[in-house]
């Protein structure tokens, strides 16, 4: 599922691909989508994007011309997207439009290029003339100070009675954190997932405990800076869960697009970055909301009593869904797997042939006794025929004696 870093990288992708591109005509929605129509049509307009937590906003800005009357001019429009389980943006030629493209913006050039919102599972949504959702808190990445203040000032809320792993998914306070981020944050802070959130957070203040370290800025750092950020081992920083809620997502952003690259779909660096989520040797159970949490060690006192780790079969399926490389984690390619299956099938066939002796011509000629029909109806019918035959024999015998 796309989380805060992926939504931000999506906005960077749109700004990069649409820079200097003029779009024209109406915005087209797919027939199968149940999201609202976008009533926007213009001879020439530009597209820009911004993100906040788990939302992306596209701004359509008309290009004014002398021939257009002021009353007839199309006004700018903001469209707010929420990606759901599988949403992302693509920029392709018109004849290469993705199969699950549900909202399309066409360039003015010929042949046209298309910026499309793609969502195979259709859990995502968009809202024309939309604004940031008011019930979502400040962004964990780019509104860091406001984010800290919002959490610390509401610790008396009953929400914080719940386990920390479940509170981290509450977008009212942790806007941008999802399933993989919560696992990575708790793992690095060495906090069990099922301990009361208030106990974890009540010692933290509105000010960053690492005052000598400035919050990471909204830009892409070079590889050396990324490596340095990942090697931070300061005790105070690891004890400050709120700071990790900021720095860990920014590490994904600083991977340089490897966490969001719809053109190449190369997630190998992101997979290598993960330390806990779907990593071999880690434990996993379902929380009270049915979401799987990955962790190491003791889950904590508030762990669901009847919760179990996902079954091996289901976990294998999830591993395949989350496999960001061309090969599966377990080993070879698809052709190698097919070859192994073929060898196993041949071995089983040979084993069966050895266990069953061959049938010879002589054995086929052996007479076997006919199978007795043991059905009750058949037995009654046979008995009646035998009794009738005996009566007829008795009458014939008496007539002969006379």
mmCIF file of N, CA and C in Angstrom, residues 130-177:
data_model
loop_
_atom_site.group_PDB
_atom_site.id
_atom_site.type_symbol
_atom_site.label_atom_id
_atom_site.label_comp_id
_atom_site.label_asym_id
_atom_site.label_seq_id
_atom_site.Cartn_x
_atom_site.Cartn_y
_atom_site.Cartn_z
ATOM 1 N N UNK A 130 -11.051 19.651 -4.583
ATOM 2 C CA UNK A 130 -10.790 19.080 -3.268
ATOM 3 C C UNK A 130 -9.802 19.890 -2.459
ATOM 4 N N UNK A 131 -9.806 19.632 -1.155
ATOM 5 C CA UNK A 131 -8.854 20.232 -0.230
ATOM 6 C C UNK A 131 -8.288 19.110 0.647
ATOM 7 N N UNK A 132 -7.211 19.419 1.366
ATOM 8 C CA UNK A 132 -6.684 18.430 2.297
ATOM 9 C C UNK A 132 -7.753 18.064 3.315
ATOM 10 N N UNK A 133 -7.895 16.795 3.608
ATOM 11 C CA UNK A 133 -8.913 16.371 4.567
ATOM 12 C C UNK A 133 -8.657 16.992 5.934
ATOM 13 N N UNK A 134 -9.660 17.651 6.504
ATOM 14 C CA UNK A 134 -9.444 18.353 7.781
ATOM 15 C C UNK A 134 -9.202 17.423 8.964
ATOM 16 N N UNK A 135 -9.661 16.156 8.869
ATOM 17 C CA UNK A 135 -9.473 15.248 9.998
ATOM 18 C C UNK A 135 -8.124 14.535 9.957
ATOM 19 N N UNK A 136 -7.278 14.873 8.996
ATOM 20 C CA UNK A 136 -5.919 14.342 8.958
ATOM 21 C C UNK A 136 -4.969 15.332 9.627
ATOM 22 N N UNK A 137 -4.025 14.798 10.363
ATOM 23 C CA UNK A 137 -3.082 15.653 11.068
ATOM 24 C C UNK A 137 -2.002 16.208 10.156
ATOM 25 N N UNK A 138 -1.080 16.971 10.714
ATOM 26 C CA UNK A 138 0.039 17.504 9.926
ATOM 27 C C UNK A 138 0.892 16.380 9.344
ATOM 28 N N UNK A 139 1.544 16.662 8.238
ATOM 29 C CA UNK A 139 2.378 15.677 7.559
ATOM 30 C C UNK A 139 3.601 15.334 8.413
ATOM 31 N N UNK A 140 3.880 14.043 8.547
ATOM 32 C CA UNK A 140 5.020 13.597 9.352
ATOM 33 C C UNK A 140 6.350 14.021 8.743
ATOM 34 N N UNK A 141 6.365 14.275 7.424
ATOM 35 C CA UNK A 141 7.627 14.583 6.753
ATOM 36 C C UNK A 141 7.895 16.072 6.643
ATOM 37 N N UNK A 142 6.903 16.839 6.201
ATOM 38 C CA UNK A 142 7.148 18.233 5.847
ATOM 39 C C UNK A 142 6.407 19.239 6.715
ATOM 40 N N UNK A 143 5.769 18.753 7.779
ATOM 41 C CA UNK A 143 5.178 19.624 8.799
ATOM 42 C C UNK A 143 5.582 19.068 10.173
ATOM 43 N N UNK A 144 6.860 18.810 10.308
ATOM 44 C CA UNK A 144 7.377 18.056 11.445
ATOM 45 C C UNK A 144 7.060 18.714 12.790
ATOM 46 N N UNK A 145 7.313 20.013 12.925
ATOM 47 C CA UNK A 145 7.075 20.687 14.197
ATOM 48 C C UNK A 145 5.595 20.664 14.559
ATOM 49 N N UNK A 146 4.731 20.914 13.577
ATOM 50 C CA UNK A 146 3.287 20.870 13.838
ATOM 51 C C UNK A 146 2.844 19.452 14.182
ATOM 52 N N UNK A 147 3.468 18.475 13.533
ATOM 53 C CA UNK A 147 3.160 17.070 13.816
ATOM 54 C C UNK A 147 3.469 16.725 15.263
ATOM 55 N N UNK A 148 4.636 17.100 15.748
ATOM 56 C CA UNK A 148 5.010 16.833 17.141
ATOM 57 C C UNK A 148 4.043 17.508 18.101
ATOM 58 N N UNK A 149 3.749 18.757 17.846
ATOM 59 C CA UNK A 149 2.856 19.510 18.719
ATOM 60 C C UNK A 149 1.472 18.876 18.770
ATOM 61 N N UNK A 150 0.979 18.428 17.638
ATOM 62 C CA UNK A 150 -0.357 17.823 17.568
ATOM 63 C C UNK A 150 -0.429 16.543 18.397
ATOM 64 N N UNK A 151 0.632 15.738 18.366
ATOM 65 C CA UNK A 151 0.633 14.488 19.133
ATOM 66 C C UNK A 151 0.770 14.764 20.628
ATOM 67 N N UNK A 152 1.757 15.553 20.992
ATOM 68 C CA UNK A 152 2.047 15.794 22.409
ATOM 69 C C UNK A 152 0.879 16.486 23.114
ATOM 70 N N UNK A 153 0.184 17.368 22.415
ATOM 71 C CA UNK A 153 -0.909 18.119 23.041
ATOM 72 C C UNK A 153 -2.202 17.318 23.156
ATOM 73 N N UNK A 154 -2.231 16.122 22.573
ATOM 74 C CA UNK A 154 -3.456 15.313 22.627
ATOM 75 C C UNK A 154 -3.234 13.951 23.286
ATOM 76 N N UNK A 155 -2.203 13.811 24.102
ATOM 77 C CA UNK A 155 -1.918 12.519 24.723
ATOM 78 C C UNK A 155 -2.999 12.082 25.703
ATOM 79 N N UNK A 156 -3.848 13.000 26.140
ATOM 80 C CA UNK A 156 -4.948 12.626 27.026
ATOM 81 C C UNK A 156 -6.111 11.987 26.255
ATOM 82 N N UNK A 157 -6.055 12.057 24.954
ATOM 83 C CA UNK A 157 -7.107 11.441 24.133
ATOM 84 C C UNK A 157 -7.135 9.932 24.366
ATOM 85 N N UNK A 158 -8.335 9.355 24.372
ATOM 86 C CA UNK A 158 -8.481 7.914 24.591
ATOM 87 C C UNK A 158 -7.800 7.086 23.516
ATOM 88 N N UNK A 159 -7.541 7.699 22.364
ATOM 89 C CA UNK A 159 -6.838 6.991 21.293
ATOM 90 C C UNK A 159 -5.521 6.414 21.785
ATOM 91 N N UNK A 160 -4.838 7.129 22.666
ATOM 92 C CA UNK A 160 -3.509 6.729 23.111
ATOM 93 C C UNK A 160 -3.545 5.666 24.212
ATOM 94 N N UNK A 161 -4.757 5.191 24.555
ATOM 95 C CA UNK A 161 -4.870 4.019 25.426
ATOM 96 C C UNK A 161 -4.560 2.737 24.661
ATOM 97 N N UNK A 162 -4.633 2.803 23.369
ATOM 98 C CA UNK A 162 -4.456 1.629 22.517
ATOM 99 C C UNK A 162 -2.975 1.311 22.330
ATOM 100 N N UNK A 163 -2.663 0.125 21.788
ATOM 101 C CA UNK A 163 -1.249 -0.227 21.530
ATOM 102 C C UNK A 163 -0.606 0.751 20.560
ATOM 103 N N UNK A 164 0.673 0.980 20.737
ATOM 104 C CA UNK A 164 1.382 1.951 19.906
ATOM 105 C C UNK A 164 1.346 1.572 18.432
ATOM 106 N N UNK A 165 1.364 0.273 18.123
ATOM 107 C CA UNK A 165 1.374 -0.125 16.708
ATOM 108 C C UNK A 165 0.069 0.243 16.012
ATOM 109 N N UNK A 166 -1.035 0.269 16.754
ATOM 110 C CA UNK A 166 -2.321 0.636 16.160
ATOM 111 C C UNK A 166 -2.497 2.146 16.095
ATOM 112 N N UNK A 167 -1.982 2.850 17.087
ATOM 113 C CA UNK A 167 -2.078 4.312 17.086
ATOM 114 C C UNK A 167 -1.263 4.911 15.943
ATOM 115 N N UNK A 168 -0.158 4.275 15.593
ATOM 116 C CA UNK A 168 0.679 4.806 14.506
ATOM 117 C C UNK A 168 -0.046 4.820 13.166
ATOM 118 N N UNK A 169 -1.115 4.065 13.016
ATOM 119 C CA UNK A 169 -1.884 4.072 11.764
ATOM 120 C C UNK A 169 -3.019 5.087 11.790
ATOM 121 N N UNK A 170 -3.192 5.788 12.904
ATOM 122 C CA UNK A 170 -4.246 6.793 13.023
ATOM 123 C C UNK A 170 -3.792 8.068 12.312
ATOM 124 N N UNK A 171 -4.428 8.373 11.182
ATOM 125 C CA UNK A 171 -4.000 9.507 10.355
ATOM 126 C C UNK A 171 -4.332 10.859 10.974
ATOM 127 N N UNK A 172 -5.138 10.862 12.015
ATOM 128 C CA UNK A 172 -5.419 12.120 12.715
ATOM 129 C C UNK A 172 -4.168 12.645 13.395
ATOM 130 N N UNK A 173 -3.268 11.730 13.764
ATOM 131 C CA UNK A 173 -2.040 12.123 14.461
ATOM 132 C C UNK A 173 -0.776 11.768 13.685
ATOM 133 N N UNK A 174 -0.825 10.702 12.893
ATOM 134 C CA UNK A 174 0.375 10.229 12.183
ATOM 135 C C UNK A 174 0.069 10.149 10.683
ATOM 136 N N UNK A 175 -0.175 11.309 10.105
ATOM 137 C CA UNK A 175 -0.576 11.397 8.697
ATOM 138 C C UNK A 175 0.601 11.055 7.778
ATOM 139 N N UNK A 176 0.529 9.881 7.167
ATOM 140 C CA UNK A 176 1.581 9.440 6.250
ATOM 141 C C UNK A 176 2.158 8.085 6.616
ATOM 142 N N UNK A 177 1.907 7.615 7.838
ATOM 143 C CA UNK A 177 2.459 6.335 8.271
ATOM 144 C C UNK A 177 1.489 5.210 7.922
#
